[in-house]
Amino acid sequence: MKTLVTLTASALLASIAFAATVSPDGTCGGANGYTCLNSAFGNCCSQYGWCGSTTGHCGTGCNPAFGTCTNNPPPSSTVRSSSTPQPTPTKRVSTDGSCAGTNGYTCLGSTFGNCCSQWGWCGSTVDHCGTGCNSAFGSCTGNGGTTTSTTSTSPTPTPSGSVLQCLNTRNVPYKMTSDAGWADLIEPYNLRLPHTPAVVVLPSTNQHVQDAVVCAKQAGIKVQAKGGGHSYANFASGGKDGSMMIVLEAFNGIQLDASGVVKVGGGVRLGNLADGIWTQGQKALSHGTCPGVGIGGHATHGGYGHTSRNWGLAMDAIVKVDVVLANGTLVTASSTQNSEIFWGIRGAADSLGIVTSFYLQTRSAPSSITYFEIQFDGIFNSKATFTNTLLHLQDFARNASVVDNRISFGIYMDGYGSFAPSGAFFGSVSEFNTKIRPEFLRGLPTPTNVIVQSYSWYDYLVKVSGKNTIKVPLTGYDEHENFFAKSITVPESDGLTATSLNSLYDYIKRGTSVDYFIIINLYGGPGSAINSKDTNFAAYSDRHSLWVMQNYGFTANSITWINGLNDAVVKAQPQTQFGAYLNYVDPSLDAATAHKVYYGDAVYARLLALKKSIDPQSVFWNPQAIGA
Ligand SMILES: *[C@@H]1O[C@H](CO)[C@@H](O)[C@H](O)[C@H]1NC(C)=O
Ligand SMILES: *[C@@H]1O[C@H](CO)[C@@H](O)[C@H](O)[C@H]1NC(C)=O
């Protein structure tokens, strides 16, 4: 991670030497490389990457590359026009119970207590005035110097105080660093990207979520929800230290109604969802294979699986959501109610609200489904074999005489020479073997192993999960990996060319000590239900891909190599407008690039307008959020 940040920042510095973008959201440096100079938040970029004008920002650790490091006049007067140094502005008295941090409030004279704790909250207890007390933003001697707040602006209208006091007042369950279980709570799925939240909220009711969002908003803390917590960039814990992480673990209800619509809590994991709707009514949904992934992130940012060419993405099954907005209001959104929010949530929920319940239109599970896996050896023995094999599979994927919506597959390959397309067919084994298999294999090297097998729906789910069961424990989920991944969406109009496949082959053959895999999933082709929709349906722009390629490397050592692998494809096809898939969110992208490759300009512009109208203060934030 350190390497990544350094590389990105210096690369950005090189390219933006004289024209860094002024911070629109209070962040600085980092992947976006925003400067604080002339920003509305203050001119100094703190060591933690926030703009401000306090000594916390301009003093020790201040980053001169993204602002100035001398105490500045308030941002209303322009820096350049003042030739004489301004006096250090008096720190503003905390109006919300927070201190230091982004706002740089002092506790001295505040209504919350005079001591600023190590966590950035005002109070007068030993927790505030004892170990770790920050003397730059208050006193550290008990309640010393009881000042009356003659200069302070009026306190916030609620009795909230700091975010913790606010949560306490509203009886919202939460955990802090000192609490038992904290380390497990914040341990991310992707161990490469740990972040330490300011507080972890553990709501069990909608009202708790609403209250937590209000408390965070009042305290100026950013919020992200954690459903399954599988975000490749660990956005569930904010994507940066100091956020409020709202863990939706208790939102685990699954209730199927007579019309086949299932109400699903925002914290339900895919395995439990599939198990629940099967058990309650032999129903099924389209979604990915990993049982531990949460419905929240998965369905609001796409949601591909090997039933998606038939049934669409997980997102496409959403008929309604209950969502908590940045002002703490709980609304229902559907195609007829709050329809713009409904549009935006399906593509950008991380920036727009917290879905506490989904309402999903299920399907009747098929009585059986055909699983197939075709393993090859020696595909990497020659460039011609590699490229021609993939070009043939691409022809196959586009061939309407053999492919319709009933078939999906992905091509798995890795550094050990594996090459194995596998997928699902909504038809019989005999139809697959007589109609599809001959064309699939035509002209290819003889496979070493061909598996074509019929499964009951439930057994199929277990099979593709790679586990013994799709059920996942409701608490104490403890699966982790250490990885870097990114993706390429390949437009149907272009496909992959021989040139880019040759380039990919050359890159792979250079060799690496990195452990990696590549999966090229079929999204498009004749009859694809994914591509039968467009961006009017949802804020999801990837409705025209033939393939979506996932490039996945283990440990931080893989970053450079995986980036190079992406480049090997993308740069060999400069005429093609490649994008990227939201659910393989790539933390190495700066915000502007992320917005472009995930959404495209038109969808992004519409999302930005929505964001400004329902979350003008960017309460819901991560480094690639709408508006970041
Ligand atoms: C499509 O599949 C049919 C049936 O196998 C085959 O005859 C035909 O050549 C294929 N078309 C292309 C363009 O590969
Ligand atoms: C909260 O925000 C929504 C969306 O902007 C708005 O419709 C609603 O009126 C707001 N509620 C309150 C209480 O301000």
XYZ file of C-alpha atoms in Angstrom, residues 10-580:
571
model
C 4.622 10.939 -7.554
C 3.199 9.952 -10.916
C 0.422 12.434 -10.400
C 2.828 15.085 -9.266
C 4.811 14.650 -12.412
C 1.786 15.079 -14.612
C 0.059 17.850 -12.717
C 3.042 19.835 -11.630
C 1.436 23.212 -12.225
C -2.256 22.477 -12.243
C -3.422 20.287 -9.384
C -7.164 20.216 -8.965
C -8.394 22.200 -5.991
C -9.923 19.875 -3.418
C -13.690 19.756 -3.871
C -14.271 17.547 -0.831
C -11.685 18.415 1.826
C -9.274 15.610 0.911
C -5.800 16.219 -0.460
C -2.868 14.275 -1.870
C -3.616 10.574 -2.112
C -4.842 9.018 -5.294
C -6.639 12.159 -6.450
C -3.759 14.491 -5.777
C -6.037 17.389 -4.844
C -4.389 20.518 -3.561
C -5.751 22.505 -0.634
C -4.497 25.773 -2.053
C -7.546 27.993 -2.501
C -9.907 25.243 -1.422
C -12.889 26.043 0.725
C -11.487 23.901 3.537
C -8.166 25.650 4.249
C -4.850 25.820 2.413
C -2.777 23.218 4.274
C -2.781 19.497 3.513
C -2.375 17.498 6.730
C -0.350 14.337 7.104
C -3.644 12.434 7.019
C -4.706 13.978 3.739
C -7.256 16.573 4.828
C -7.327 20.282 4.019
C -7.510 22.796 6.811
C -5.822 25.791 8.310
C -5.060 24.695 11.846
C -1.673 23.677 13.209
C -2.938 20.118 12.857
C -2.967 20.746 9.110
C -0.167 23.272 8.663
C 2.210 21.999 11.355
C 4.038 18.701 11.790
C 3.497 16.373 8.861
C 1.929 19.036 6.635
C 2.396 18.065 2.999
C 3.815 20.981 0.983
C 3.154 19.183 -2.289
C -0.585 19.714 -1.937
C -0.927 23.146 -0.369
C 0.981 25.564 1.767
C 2.367 24.751 5.200
C 2.205 28.117 6.803
C -0.824 29.049 8.830
C -3.179 30.721 6.475
C -5.810 33.347 6.609
C -9.308 31.969 6.381
C -10.055 30.769 2.882
C -12.292 33.732 2.138
C -9.308 36.018 1.567
C -7.106 34.976 -1.292
C -3.651 33.837 -0.401
C -1.819 35.390 -3.274
C -3.057 38.933 -2.830
C -1.851 39.278 0.742
C 1.755 40.350 0.876
C 2.004 40.630 4.629
C 1.791 37.513 6.763
C -1.537 37.173 8.479
C -1.735 36.489 12.178
C -2.507 32.919 13.107
C -6.250 32.731 13.232
C -7.768 31.874 16.590
C -8.980 28.330 16.517
C -12.694 28.011 16.217
C -14.459 26.611 19.248
C -15.968 23.211 18.607
C -19.617 23.439 17.702
C -20.155 19.733 17.364
C -17.983 18.107 19.992
C -15.224 17.250 17.565
C -11.734 18.696 17.848
C -8.520 18.737 15.820
C -9.113 16.689 12.664
C -10.553 18.221 9.547
C -12.229 21.178 11.191
C -9.446 21.885 13.622
C -11.869 22.896 16.357
C -10.567 23.568 19.845
C -12.400 22.272 22.885
C -11.377 25.250 25.011
C -14.555 27.086 25.804
C -16.795 24.548 24.106
C -19.965 23.299 25.712
C -18.706 19.725 25.541
C -15.660 19.981 27.822
C -12.219 21.554 27.471
C -10.059 18.527 26.669
C -9.530 17.167 23.181
C -9.137 13.386 23.266
C -6.697 11.407 21.145
C -9.685 10.444 18.979
C -10.621 14.057 18.346
C -13.565 14.582 20.680
C -14.137 17.237 23.359
C -14.967 16.255 26.885
C -13.901 16.541 30.460
C -13.471 12.925 31.503
C -10.190 11.123 32.042
C -10.657 9.646 28.552
C -10.454 13.156 27.156
C -7.969 14.808 29.493
C -5.716 11.831 30.241
C -3.466 9.728 28.027
C -3.379 10.945 24.454
C -5.092 14.248 25.216
C -4.231 16.717 22.449
C -3.026 19.931 24.051
C -3.018 21.767 20.734
C -6.808 21.763 20.725
C -7.742 22.331 24.352
C -6.450 21.942 27.839
C -5.290 18.633 29.264
C -5.795 19.319 32.924
C -9.109 17.973 33.960
C -11.732 20.600 33.569
C -9.091 23.289 33.976
C -9.951 26.806 32.993
C -13.694 26.635 32.907
C -14.229 29.183 30.255
C -17.664 30.296 29.350
C -18.228 30.165 25.673
C -18.685 33.813 24.964
C -17.142 33.532 21.544
C -18.568 30.254 20.386
C -21.233 30.058 17.769
C -24.424 28.526 19.008
C -24.157 24.804 19.537
C -25.898 22.390 17.216
C -29.603 22.236 17.887
C -29.503 18.634 19.064
C -27.988 17.548 22.352
C -25.559 15.467 20.351
C -22.118 16.744 21.139
C -19.479 14.499 19.692
C -20.447 11.668 17.445
C -20.166 9.278 20.377
C -22.258 11.464 22.623
C -24.743 11.710 19.782
C -24.811 7.927 19.350
C -25.160 7.494 23.104
C -28.020 9.941 23.298
C -29.835 8.085 20.566
C -29.014 4.632 21.942
C -27.237 3.553 18.789
C -24.923 0.563 19.408
C -21.301 1.170 18.442
C -17.746 0.064 19.139
C -14.569 2.044 19.623
C -10.925 1.047 19.333
C -10.712 0.139 22.998
C -13.676 -2.259 22.813
C -13.354 -6.019 22.734
C -13.750 -7.372 19.221
C -12.661 -4.138 17.534
C -9.790 -5.738 15.622
C -12.070 -8.422 14.180
C -14.724 -5.864 13.292
C -12.389 -3.755 11.229
C -10.312 -6.560 9.698
C -11.002 -6.178 5.993
C -11.593 -8.919 3.448
C -8.668 -7.494 1.492
C -5.917 -7.527 4.096
C -3.749 -5.393 1.854
C -5.886 -2.343 2.612
C -6.588 -1.964 6.322
C -8.295 1.250 7.417
C -9.139 2.343 10.927
C -12.606 3.839 11.228
C -13.355 6.562 13.777
C -16.210 4.449 15.057
C -17.986 1.242 14.055
C -21.759 1.392 14.361
C -23.694 -1.843 14.860
C -27.313 -0.941 14.139
C -30.167 -3.378 14.530
C -32.992 -1.102 13.361
C -33.544 1.347 10.538
C -33.764 4.082 13.154
C -30.254 3.227 14.357
C -28.920 3.654 10.827
C -30.797 6.936 10.435
C -29.502 8.232 13.750
C -25.941 7.155 13.018
C -25.962 8.996 9.704
C -27.295 12.137 11.385
C -24.638 11.896 14.100
C -21.876 11.482 11.512
C -23.196 14.341 9.460
C -23.288 16.654 12.457
C -19.765 15.664 13.432
C -18.445 16.016 9.899
C -17.470 12.345 9.699
C -17.729 10.402 6.439
C -19.904 7.305 6.316
C -19.740 3.968 4.531
C -21.855 0.880 5.109
C -20.478 -2.624 5.365
C -22.652 -5.398 3.988
C -20.384 -8.347 3.252
C -17.228 -6.249 3.437
C -15.732 -7.789 0.279
C -14.977 -4.491 -1.456
C -11.713 -5.021 -3.322
C -10.675 -1.539 -2.152
C -12.041 -1.923 1.369
C -14.459 0.937 0.868
C -16.673 -0.688 3.526
C -14.440 0.884 6.137
C -14.293 4.209 4.361
C -11.354 3.675 2.022
C -9.413 5.912 4.395
C -8.893 6.153 8.158
C -11.340 8.094 10.296
C -14.755 7.256 8.820
C -17.877 5.872 10.412
C -18.355 2.274 9.334
C -21.940 1.089 9.658
C -21.970 -2.696 9.886
C -25.235 -4.153 8.616
C -24.688 -7.638 10.017
C -27.941 -7.541 12.005
C -29.926 -6.806 8.832
C -30.057 -10.468 7.939
C -33.748 -11.082 7.238
C -34.874 -13.033 4.158
C -38.648 -13.167 3.605
C -40.178 -14.482 0.420
C -43.731 -13.397 -0.354
C -46.416 -15.052 -2.454
C -45.567 -13.006 -5.551
C -41.975 -14.236 -5.509
C -40.554 -10.961 -4.215
C -38.064 -11.486 -1.428
C -37.342 -8.815 1.177
C -33.656 -9.049 1.997
C -31.767 -7.221 4.748
C -28.878 -5.050 3.611
C -26.366 -7.248 5.430
C -27.353 -10.604 3.902
C -24.598 -12.596 2.208
C -25.235 -14.251 -1.161
C -24.955 -17.833 0.096
C -27.574 -17.294 2.781
C -29.820 -15.469 0.323
C -29.667 -18.331 -2.188
C -30.247 -20.841 0.587
C -33.166 -18.846 2.023
C -35.158 -18.371 -1.168
C -34.586 -21.985 -2.185
C -35.720 -23.269 1.181
C -38.724 -20.927 1.358
C -40.027 -21.511 -2.145
C -37.551 -23.154 -4.549
C -36.676 -19.731 -5.875
C -33.480 -18.443 -7.408
C -31.725 -15.187 -8.292
C -28.836 -14.237 -10.522
C -25.663 -13.374 -8.605
C -22.022 -14.256 -8.136
C -20.710 -17.545 -6.831
C -18.923 -16.502 -3.620
C -21.270 -17.191 -0.668
C -19.582 -14.645 1.597
C -20.133 -11.625 -0.640
C -22.861 -9.289 0.604
C -25.954 -8.440 -1.432
C -25.501 -4.740 -0.602
C -22.374 -3.984 -2.583
C -22.908 -6.775 -5.100
C -26.404 -5.834 -6.258
C -25.883 -2.078 -6.165
C -22.787 -2.195 -8.387
C -23.777 -4.845 -10.942
C -23.717 -8.442 -9.767
C -22.604 -10.923 -12.417
C -22.960 -14.671 -12.284
C -23.322 -17.577 -14.666
C -27.064 -17.071 -14.809
C -26.739 -13.411 -15.801
C -26.942 -13.864 -19.557
C -30.319 -15.483 -18.899
C -31.652 -13.526 -15.920
C -29.616 -10.330 -15.924
C -27.373 -8.939 -13.207
C -28.242 -9.142 -9.502
C -29.027 -5.430 -9.821
C -31.685 -6.121 -12.425
C -33.805 -8.067 -9.934
C -34.180 -5.099 -7.546
C -37.755 -3.839 -7.598
C -37.570 -1.614 -4.532
C -35.217 -0.522 -1.774
C -35.554 1.036 1.657
C -32.704 3.490 1.826
C -31.357 5.881 4.448
C -30.297 9.175 2.882
C -27.605 11.602 4.032
C -30.088 13.674 6.045
C -31.163 10.601 7.973
C -34.476 10.191 6.197
C -35.582 6.672 5.348
C -37.256 6.505 1.959
C -38.584 3.801 -0.288
C -37.295 3.992 -3.821
C -38.635 2.142 -6.841
C -39.401 2.866 -10.474
C -42.485 4.786 -9.341
C -41.336 6.274 -6.014
C -38.192 8.405 -5.676
C -37.323 7.055 -9.075
C -34.140 9.096 -9.556
C -32.771 7.766 -6.279
C -33.804 4.274 -7.377
C -31.894 4.814 -10.623
C -28.769 6.029 -8.832
C -28.717 3.489 -6.025
C -28.358 0.800 -8.659
C -24.799 1.698 -9.605
C -23.675 4.117 -6.915
C -25.246 3.244 -3.557
C -21.893 3.778 -1.835
C -22.270 7.496 -2.611
C -25.995 7.959 -2.178
C -27.394 6.093 0.793
C -27.554 2.945 2.867
C -29.948 0.288 1.684
C -31.378 -1.434 4.737
C -33.746 -3.669 2.755
C -33.833 -4.877 -0.818
C -36.946 -6.219 -2.528
C -35.852 -8.628 -5.242
C -37.946 -10.377 -7.877
C -36.927 -14.018 -7.696
C -37.266 -16.679 -10.399
C -38.426 -20.228 -10.125
C -35.299 -22.326 -9.791
C -34.835 -24.636 -12.766
C -35.312 -28.310 -11.922
C -31.762 -28.878 -13.112
C -28.909 -27.012 -14.709
C -25.913 -28.222 -16.706
C -22.485 -27.339 -15.411
C -19.552 -27.605 -17.781
C -15.827 -27.225 -17.427
C -13.316 -27.853 -20.180
C -9.682 -28.091 -19.171
C -6.759 -27.670 -21.554
C -3.050 -28.185 -21.274
C -0.501 -26.448 -23.407
C -2.549 -23.423 -24.501
C 0.422 -21.281 -23.519
C 2.910 -23.344 -25.543
C 2.703 -21.023 -28.507
C 1.369 -17.584 -29.229
C -0.656 -18.854 -32.163
C -2.348 -21.506 -29.999
C -3.176 -18.993 -27.277
C -4.490 -16.290 -29.570
C -6.377 -18.596 -31.913
C -8.025 -20.411 -29.024
C -9.323 -17.166 -27.571
C -10.347 -15.817 -30.971
C -12.296 -19.009 -31.614
C -14.023 -18.780 -28.247
C -14.880 -15.198 -29.142
C -16.373 -16.316 -32.458
C -18.266 -18.997 -30.587
C -19.583 -16.445 -28.091
C -20.981 -14.355 -30.947
C -22.386 -17.269 -32.930
C -26.183 -17.135 -32.764
C -26.558 -20.594 -34.204
C -25.128 -22.085 -31.001
C -25.331 -19.349 -28.372
C -28.459 -17.911 -26.831
C -29.305 -16.481 -23.422
C -29.214 -19.938 -21.787
C -25.450 -20.252 -21.725
C -22.823 -18.356 -19.717
C -19.176 -19.042 -19.207
C -15.892 -17.599 -18.097
C -12.373 -18.509 -19.136
C -10.058 -19.103 -16.200
C -6.295 -18.987 -16.621
C -3.363 -18.587 -14.286
C 0.397 -18.541 -14.007
C 0.546 -22.308 -13.628
C -0.615 -22.841 -17.196
C -4.266 -23.490 -16.383
C -6.714 -22.707 -19.139
C -10.256 -23.777 -18.318
C -13.507 -22.298 -19.594
C -16.427 -23.202 -17.339
C -20.027 -22.176 -17.074
C -23.683 -23.024 -16.861
C -26.261 -24.059 -19.446
C -30.021 -23.877 -18.879
C -30.579 -27.027 -20.908
C -29.809 -30.705 -20.870
C -26.462 -32.440 -20.916
C -27.369 -34.053 -24.225
C -28.249 -30.735 -25.854
C -24.954 -29.316 -24.653
C -22.995 -32.280 -25.938
C -24.671 -32.516 -29.321
C -25.251 -28.875 -30.198
C -22.876 -26.682 -28.230
C -19.788 -28.696 -27.436
C -18.741 -29.505 -31.030
C -18.731 -25.850 -32.039
C -17.083 -24.816 -28.785
C -14.188 -27.228 -29.386
C -13.955 -26.899 -33.151
C -10.316 -26.336 -34.134
C -9.043 -26.163 -30.557
C -6.342 -28.418 -29.078
C -7.798 -31.593 -27.598
C -8.902 -30.864 -24.028
C -7.395 -32.907 -21.232
C -10.657 -33.113 -19.333
C -14.269 -32.315 -20.153
C -16.877 -32.213 -17.393
C -20.506 -31.840 -18.425
C -22.836 -32.650 -15.606
C -26.408 -32.014 -14.567
C -27.027 -30.668 -11.073
C -30.069 -29.749 -9.067
C -30.171 -25.969 -8.628
C -29.034 -26.135 -5.023
C -26.230 -28.609 -5.696
C -25.077 -26.403 -8.559
C -24.796 -23.444 -6.161
C -22.707 -25.509 -3.781
C -20.556 -26.818 -6.648
C -19.649 -23.353 -7.993
C -19.107 -21.930 -4.502
C -16.041 -24.121 -4.213
C -17.108 -24.955 -0.654
C -19.062 -27.673 1.139
C -21.949 -25.374 1.910
C -23.292 -22.048 0.728
C -24.459 -21.154 4.231
C -22.371 -18.510 5.922
C -22.274 -17.777 9.665
C -24.359 -14.703 10.562
C -21.648 -13.352 12.834
C -17.909 -13.747 13.089
C -17.304 -14.013 9.331
C -13.555 -14.440 9.056
C -12.391 -14.926 5.460
C -9.613 -12.790 4.089
C -7.209 -12.504 1.223
C -4.368 -10.163 0.380
C -4.669 -9.006 -3.203
C -4.807 -6.372 -5.889
C -7.281 -6.689 -8.745
C -8.568 -4.706 -11.648
C -10.786 -5.282 -14.607
C -11.324 -4.485 -18.256
C -14.729 -4.331 -19.892
C -14.451 -5.126 -23.594
C -17.083 -3.508 -25.809
C -19.160 -5.903 -27.895
C -18.550 -3.786 -30.975
C -14.792 -4.364 -30.829
C -14.098 -7.566 -28.958
C -10.510 -8.522 -28.267
C -8.239 -8.329 -31.293
C -5.446 -10.696 -32.306
C -3.042 -7.848 -31.605
C -4.127 -7.439 -28.004
C -4.247 -11.200 -27.386
C -0.733 -11.507 -28.787
C 0.332 -8.667 -26.542
C -1.277 -10.374 -23.544
C 0.527 -13.601 -24.426
C 3.882 -11.823 -24.701
C 3.313 -10.158 -21.355
C 2.376 -13.424 -19.633
C 5.349 -15.198 -21.192
C 7.781 -12.675 -19.760
C 7.121 -14.540 -16.539
C 6.594 -13.371 -13.006
C 6.934 -14.585 -9.468
C 3.499 -13.097 -8.816
C 0.644 -15.474 -8.035
C -2.256 -14.423 -10.247
C -5.299 -15.475 -12.190
C -7.329 -14.045 -15.024
C -11.022 -14.702 -15.610
C -12.621 -13.529 -18.829
C -16.398 -13.682 -18.344
C -18.896 -13.580 -21.174
C -21.432 -10.777 -20.709
C -22.608 -10.125 -24.258
C -23.357 -12.203 -27.306
C -26.726 -13.300 -28.739
C -29.639 -12.990 -26.338
C -27.722 -11.579 -23.374
C -30.140 -10.288 -20.742
C -27.399 -8.047 -19.354
C -27.103 -6.080 -22.553
C -30.825 -5.833 -23.250
C -30.959 -2.873 -20.837
C -29.327 0.536 -21.008
C -28.327 3.392 -18.739
C -31.905 4.657 -18.468
C -32.671 1.541 -16.482
C -29.997 2.055 -13.822
C -26.819 4.037 -13.166
C -24.781 1.189 -14.551
C -22.997 1.842 -17.792
C -21.673 -1.581 -18.676
C -24.508 -2.787 -20.890
C -22.535 -3.336 -24.059
C -19.606 -5.515 -23.082
C -18.770 -8.749 -24.799
C -16.248 -9.745 -22.145
C -15.342 -8.551 -18.676
C -11.827 -9.463 -17.744
C -10.770 -9.733 -14.119
C -7.043 -9.593 -13.405
C -6.257 -10.642 -9.865
C -2.885 -10.851 -8.164
C -2.033 -11.926 -4.648
C -0.202 -9.672 -2.166
C 1.025 -6.144 -2.724
C 3.837 -7.511 -4.895
C 1.319 -8.031 -7.681
C 0.350 -4.391 -8.184
C 2.897 -3.478 -10.815
C 2.550 -6.761 -12.636
C -1.265 -6.685 -12.735
C -1.241 -3.064 -13.909
C 1.146 -4.133 -16.657
C -1.152 -6.980 -17.632
C -4.061 -4.569 -18.011
C -1.910 -2.254 -20.076
C -0.796 -5.125 -22.308
C -4.401 -5.494 -23.470
C -5.597 -1.915 -23.351
C -2.603 -0.301 -25.024
C -2.626 -2.847 -27.828
C -6.129 -1.702 -28.772
C -5.963 2.082 -28.563
C -8.991 2.410 -30.838
C -11.226 0.683 -28.259
C -12.974 2.410 -25.372
C -12.415 -0.038 -22.552
C -14.087 0.437 -19.197
C -13.957 -1.329 -15.837
